[in-house]
XYZ file of C-alpha atoms in Angstrom:
306
model
C 11.300 17.748 -53.989
C 8.459 19.713 -55.549
C 5.692 20.403 -53.031
C 1.988 20.754 -53.764
C -1.042 21.831 -51.752
C -3.058 18.950 -50.298
C -6.628 19.135 -51.516
C -8.379 22.311 -50.449
C -5.983 22.917 -47.547
C -2.862 25.028 -47.236
C -0.898 21.963 -46.130
C 2.142 21.185 -48.249
C 2.855 17.605 -49.337
C 5.517 16.192 -51.670
C 4.592 15.679 -55.319
C 5.612 12.044 -54.857
C 4.714 9.413 -52.266
C 6.307 6.058 -51.526
C 3.880 3.171 -52.041
C 4.750 0.143 -49.909
C 2.705 -2.571 -51.647
C 5.853 -4.661 -52.217
C 7.440 -4.057 -48.815
C 6.312 -7.533 -47.693
C 9.029 -8.910 -49.998
C 11.757 -7.060 -48.097
C 13.538 -7.619 -44.801
C 13.316 -4.939 -42.127
C 16.804 -3.581 -42.941
C 15.953 -3.498 -46.672
C 12.709 -1.674 -45.907
C 14.641 0.887 -43.888
C 16.954 1.521 -46.836
C 13.948 2.151 -49.122
C 12.236 4.455 -46.613
C 15.460 6.382 -46.024
C 16.125 6.741 -49.755
C 12.658 8.227 -50.210
C 12.984 10.499 -47.176
C 16.392 11.770 -48.273
C 14.882 12.590 -51.689
C 12.158 14.666 -50.038
C 9.465 11.979 -50.211
C 8.061 12.033 -46.688
C 4.653 10.637 -47.666
C 3.877 6.905 -47.299
C 0.970 5.195 -49.067
C -0.157 1.778 -47.878
C -3.231 -0.477 -47.795
C -4.402 -3.125 -45.387
C -4.364 -5.776 -48.137
C -0.760 -5.214 -49.221
C 1.037 -8.490 -48.675
C -1.902 -9.684 -46.605
C -0.951 -7.080 -44.010
C 2.734 -8.015 -43.922
C 3.803 -4.891 -45.826
C 2.460 -2.778 -42.970
C 4.058 -5.055 -40.379
C 7.460 -4.702 -42.050
C 6.982 -0.939 -42.324
C 6.049 -0.694 -38.650
C 9.099 -2.631 -37.545
C 11.383 -0.675 -39.873
C 10.054 2.816 -39.172
C 9.982 2.344 -35.397
C 13.751 1.764 -35.463
C 14.590 4.742 -37.680
C 15.652 8.231 -36.666
C 12.766 9.971 -38.411
C 10.199 11.737 -36.251
C 6.606 10.605 -36.705
C 5.434 14.171 -37.311
C 7.912 14.491 -40.181
C 6.152 11.739 -42.114
C 2.663 11.764 -43.678
C 1.371 8.182 -43.455
C -1.688 7.040 -45.379
C -3.367 3.661 -45.651
C -6.366 2.260 -47.462
C -9.159 -0.114 -46.502
C -12.330 -1.551 -48.008
C -11.169 -4.605 -49.959
C -11.762 -8.042 -48.457
C -9.449 -10.124 -50.696
C -11.302 -12.491 -53.012
C -14.610 -11.904 -51.247
C -16.073 -8.421 -51.426
C -15.645 -4.693 -50.983
C -16.762 -3.505 -47.559
C -17.375 0.109 -46.550
C -19.456 -0.806 -43.498
C -18.800 1.189 -40.350
C -17.776 -1.944 -38.495
C -15.234 -2.937 -41.154
C -13.729 0.549 -41.467
C -13.293 0.982 -37.711
C -11.870 -2.497 -37.205
C -9.520 -2.135 -40.169
C -8.071 1.128 -38.883
C -7.327 -0.409 -35.486
C -5.523 -3.288 -37.209
C -3.598 -0.928 -39.506
C -2.410 1.158 -36.572
C -1.305 -1.954 -34.705
C 0.612 -3.353 -37.689
C 2.275 -0.036 -38.492
C 2.971 0.694 -34.801
C 1.278 4.090 -35.038
C -1.070 6.119 -32.868
C -2.805 7.717 -35.838
C -2.975 7.846 -39.644
C -2.590 11.118 -41.450
C -5.023 9.889 -44.074
C -7.402 6.974 -44.630
C -8.474 6.171 -48.189
C -11.385 3.933 -49.182
C -9.957 1.334 -51.557
C -12.166 0.944 -54.669
C -15.919 1.661 -54.734
C -18.260 -0.595 -52.762
C -21.564 -1.090 -54.613
C -23.285 -1.422 -51.226
C -21.802 1.793 -49.846
C -24.085 3.635 -47.427
C -22.674 7.192 -47.336
C -24.277 7.944 -43.972
C -22.639 4.868 -42.444
C -19.248 5.850 -43.860
C -19.770 9.343 -42.423
C -20.363 7.874 -38.963
C -17.140 5.881 -39.209
C -15.135 8.901 -40.369
C -16.534 11.105 -37.590
C -15.713 8.490 -34.972
C -12.179 7.981 -36.272
C -11.486 11.706 -36.411
C -12.950 12.355 -32.964
C -10.798 9.568 -31.519
C -7.686 11.100 -33.072
C -7.021 7.989 -35.143
C -7.317 9.625 -38.618
C -6.698 13.231 -39.621
C -7.867 13.293 -43.271
C -9.821 11.096 -45.677
C -9.885 10.169 -49.347
C -11.007 7.561 -51.846
C -9.527 5.442 -54.587
C -10.833 4.760 -58.095
C -14.091 6.691 -57.564
C -15.821 8.321 -60.495
C -17.236 11.823 -60.142
C -20.777 10.798 -59.169
C -19.531 8.337 -56.536
C -17.221 11.002 -55.138
C -20.030 13.593 -54.990
C -22.428 11.113 -53.353
C -20.051 10.273 -50.530
C -18.919 13.878 -50.089
C -22.541 15.014 -49.699
C -22.838 13.104 -46.421
C -19.458 13.853 -44.875
C -18.516 16.555 -42.407
C -14.934 16.318 -43.736
C -13.696 17.280 -47.184
C -12.319 14.353 -49.178
C -8.703 15.186 -49.956
C -7.659 12.456 -52.385
C -8.755 10.186 -55.194
C -6.240 7.567 -56.283
C -6.471 6.861 -60.009
C -4.261 4.947 -62.427
C -2.369 7.366 -64.666
C 0.824 7.015 -66.671
C 2.206 7.261 -70.189
C 0.536 3.906 -70.901
C -2.723 4.691 -69.096
C -3.944 8.032 -70.385
C -7.725 7.685 -70.487
C -8.289 10.620 -68.132
C -6.876 13.019 -70.716
C -7.508 11.217 -74.020
C -11.243 11.880 -74.220
C -10.821 15.620 -73.738
C -8.574 15.925 -76.778
C -10.901 13.662 -78.765
C -13.978 15.697 -77.945
C -16.783 15.319 -80.510
C -15.104 12.302 -82.126
C -16.404 8.743 -82.438
C -13.062 6.949 -82.014
C -12.005 4.853 -79.031
C -10.056 7.604 -77.183
C -13.162 9.819 -77.163
C -14.860 7.552 -74.610
C -14.972 9.142 -71.146
C -14.445 6.275 -68.704
C -13.707 8.437 -65.664
C -16.651 10.893 -65.761
C -14.289 13.844 -66.214
C -12.873 13.389 -62.726
C -9.579 15.109 -63.479
C -11.398 18.321 -64.427
C -13.672 17.936 -61.398
C -10.615 17.582 -59.166
C -9.136 20.801 -60.510
C -12.390 22.691 -60.020
C -12.928 21.422 -56.455
C -9.323 21.162 -55.279
C -9.036 17.405 -54.860
C -5.569 15.876 -55.038
C -5.364 13.083 -57.609
C -2.830 10.428 -56.624
C -1.469 8.606 -59.679
C -0.842 4.909 -59.094
C 1.208 2.529 -61.271
C 3.099 5.419 -62.932
C 5.502 3.079 -64.785
C 3.101 0.220 -65.537
C 1.134 -0.814 -68.596
C -2.161 -2.649 -68.331
C -3.369 -3.322 -64.807
C -0.304 -4.975 -63.283
C 1.180 -6.512 -66.433
C 4.631 -4.991 -65.992
C 6.653 -1.854 -66.511
C 7.060 -0.125 -69.853
C 10.502 1.151 -68.816
C 13.210 -0.747 -70.764
C 10.521 -3.035 -72.171
C 11.223 -4.245 -75.719
C 7.484 -4.141 -76.382
C 7.551 -0.341 -76.365
C 10.569 0.660 -78.500
C 9.351 4.118 -79.597
C 8.434 5.135 -76.064
C 11.749 3.963 -74.623
C 13.650 5.702 -77.402
C 11.924 8.984 -76.551
C 12.396 8.436 -72.811
C 16.111 7.809 -73.362
C 16.452 10.884 -75.550
C 15.050 13.100 -72.813
C 16.884 11.220 -70.066
C 20.143 12.035 -71.845
C 19.137 15.671 -72.209
C 18.250 16.110 -68.530
C 20.967 13.744 -67.273
C 18.587 11.439 -65.394
C 17.128 7.959 -65.843
C 14.001 7.004 -67.753
C 11.959 6.732 -64.560
C 12.551 10.412 -63.885
C 11.278 11.386 -67.342
C 8.169 9.205 -67.025
C 7.553 10.832 -63.643
C 8.145 14.328 -65.021
C 5.517 13.632 -67.699
C 2.870 12.979 -65.017
C 3.896 15.928 -62.861
C 3.882 18.293 -65.867
C 0.089 18.169 -65.902
C -1.326 21.359 -64.305
C -3.694 19.407 -62.018
C -0.910 19.165 -59.384
C -1.050 15.385 -59.356
C 0.771 13.454 -56.646
C 2.594 10.418 -58.045
C 2.867 7.171 -56.072
C 6.264 5.487 -56.453
C 5.770 1.772 -55.792
C 9.387 0.659 -56.088
C 11.411 -0.717 -53.196
C 14.629 -0.240 -55.178
C 16.545 2.711 -53.651
C 18.109 3.575 -57.015
C 14.711 3.661 -58.731
C 13.279 5.749 -55.888
C 16.102 8.282 -56.154
C 15.864 8.455 -59.947
C 12.084 8.830 -59.902
C 12.406 11.668 -57.406
C 14.605 13.583 -59.848
C 11.581 13.839 -62.132
C 10.011 16.328 -59.739
C 12.775 18.801 -60.597
C 12.193 18.582 -64.349
C 9.621 20.674 -66.181
C 9.189 19.217 -69.627
C 8.428 21.569 -72.490
C 5.023 21.298 -74.081
C 6.573 19.669 -77.154
C 8.469 17.130 -75.049
C 5.288 16.246 -73.187
C 3.368 15.672 -76.424
C 6.283 13.801 -77.992
C 6.163 11.316 -75.117
C 2.367 11.064 -75.347
C 2.597 10.194 -79.042
C 5.539 7.819 -78.560
C 3.414 5.902 -76.063
C 1.072 4.965 -78.907
C -1.479 7.737 -78.567
C -2.580 9.989 -81.409
C -4.149 13.392 -81.832
C -7.292 13.989 -83.934
């Protein structure tokens, strides 16, 4: 498994993480198979959130992981908080502290390697978040911190009040969600791809050594479905198959290789609970697409160059 530097540190993390959003749909033995498949492929990074499955995903993970022969220190475990389902976003100190205690209990852990704030809260008080982070770190409950779906100004605002460096920003990125790179190639144009919806965060991340974590790497739309083997995307699947045949892997691996080919050292979140899909996706970390192959996939996905 390809390894990358985490944020501004010298710590090494895998270029892929296992997202456990759908683990609530699995039994404990099935969850163990998925975790083991990821671990055996070099993916020793877990990404979770307190809202996944209403908390059941973390409960299943906790039960599964506690019975496995993998040492806690061999696994980097991250969770997210801040979304109160159907009600609000909440970055209050009280909510953050309480959520972490509940996460640790569900996952049967003494600490999290990383806590990520899950989507921006319009009522965020950066000083209050800073107090929560300091308390969590001092108590040994969280080692590192990050955010999810923050634009550059939001990221800078929060960072200005923290004593810790933010390590991560989770952002949607895939062959069918390319806004972060479209606008740069359509600079000085007036077409739709020229619109910068992410305030140039990818460039900011490269300049300030922030690890971008790409979520929904095989999805189109928000959560509308996968583009892999989808009849709605014939040109893209034809190109994926062509390269899959060349590199002797599955289409998931090629779609993953496309993300990891970007020089920003992006970490990709694999959300599948299917051991075969996990193993195939992991193979993408060993493939370095040529520049032409990367652009061929970009164009086959329905994008165009000015």
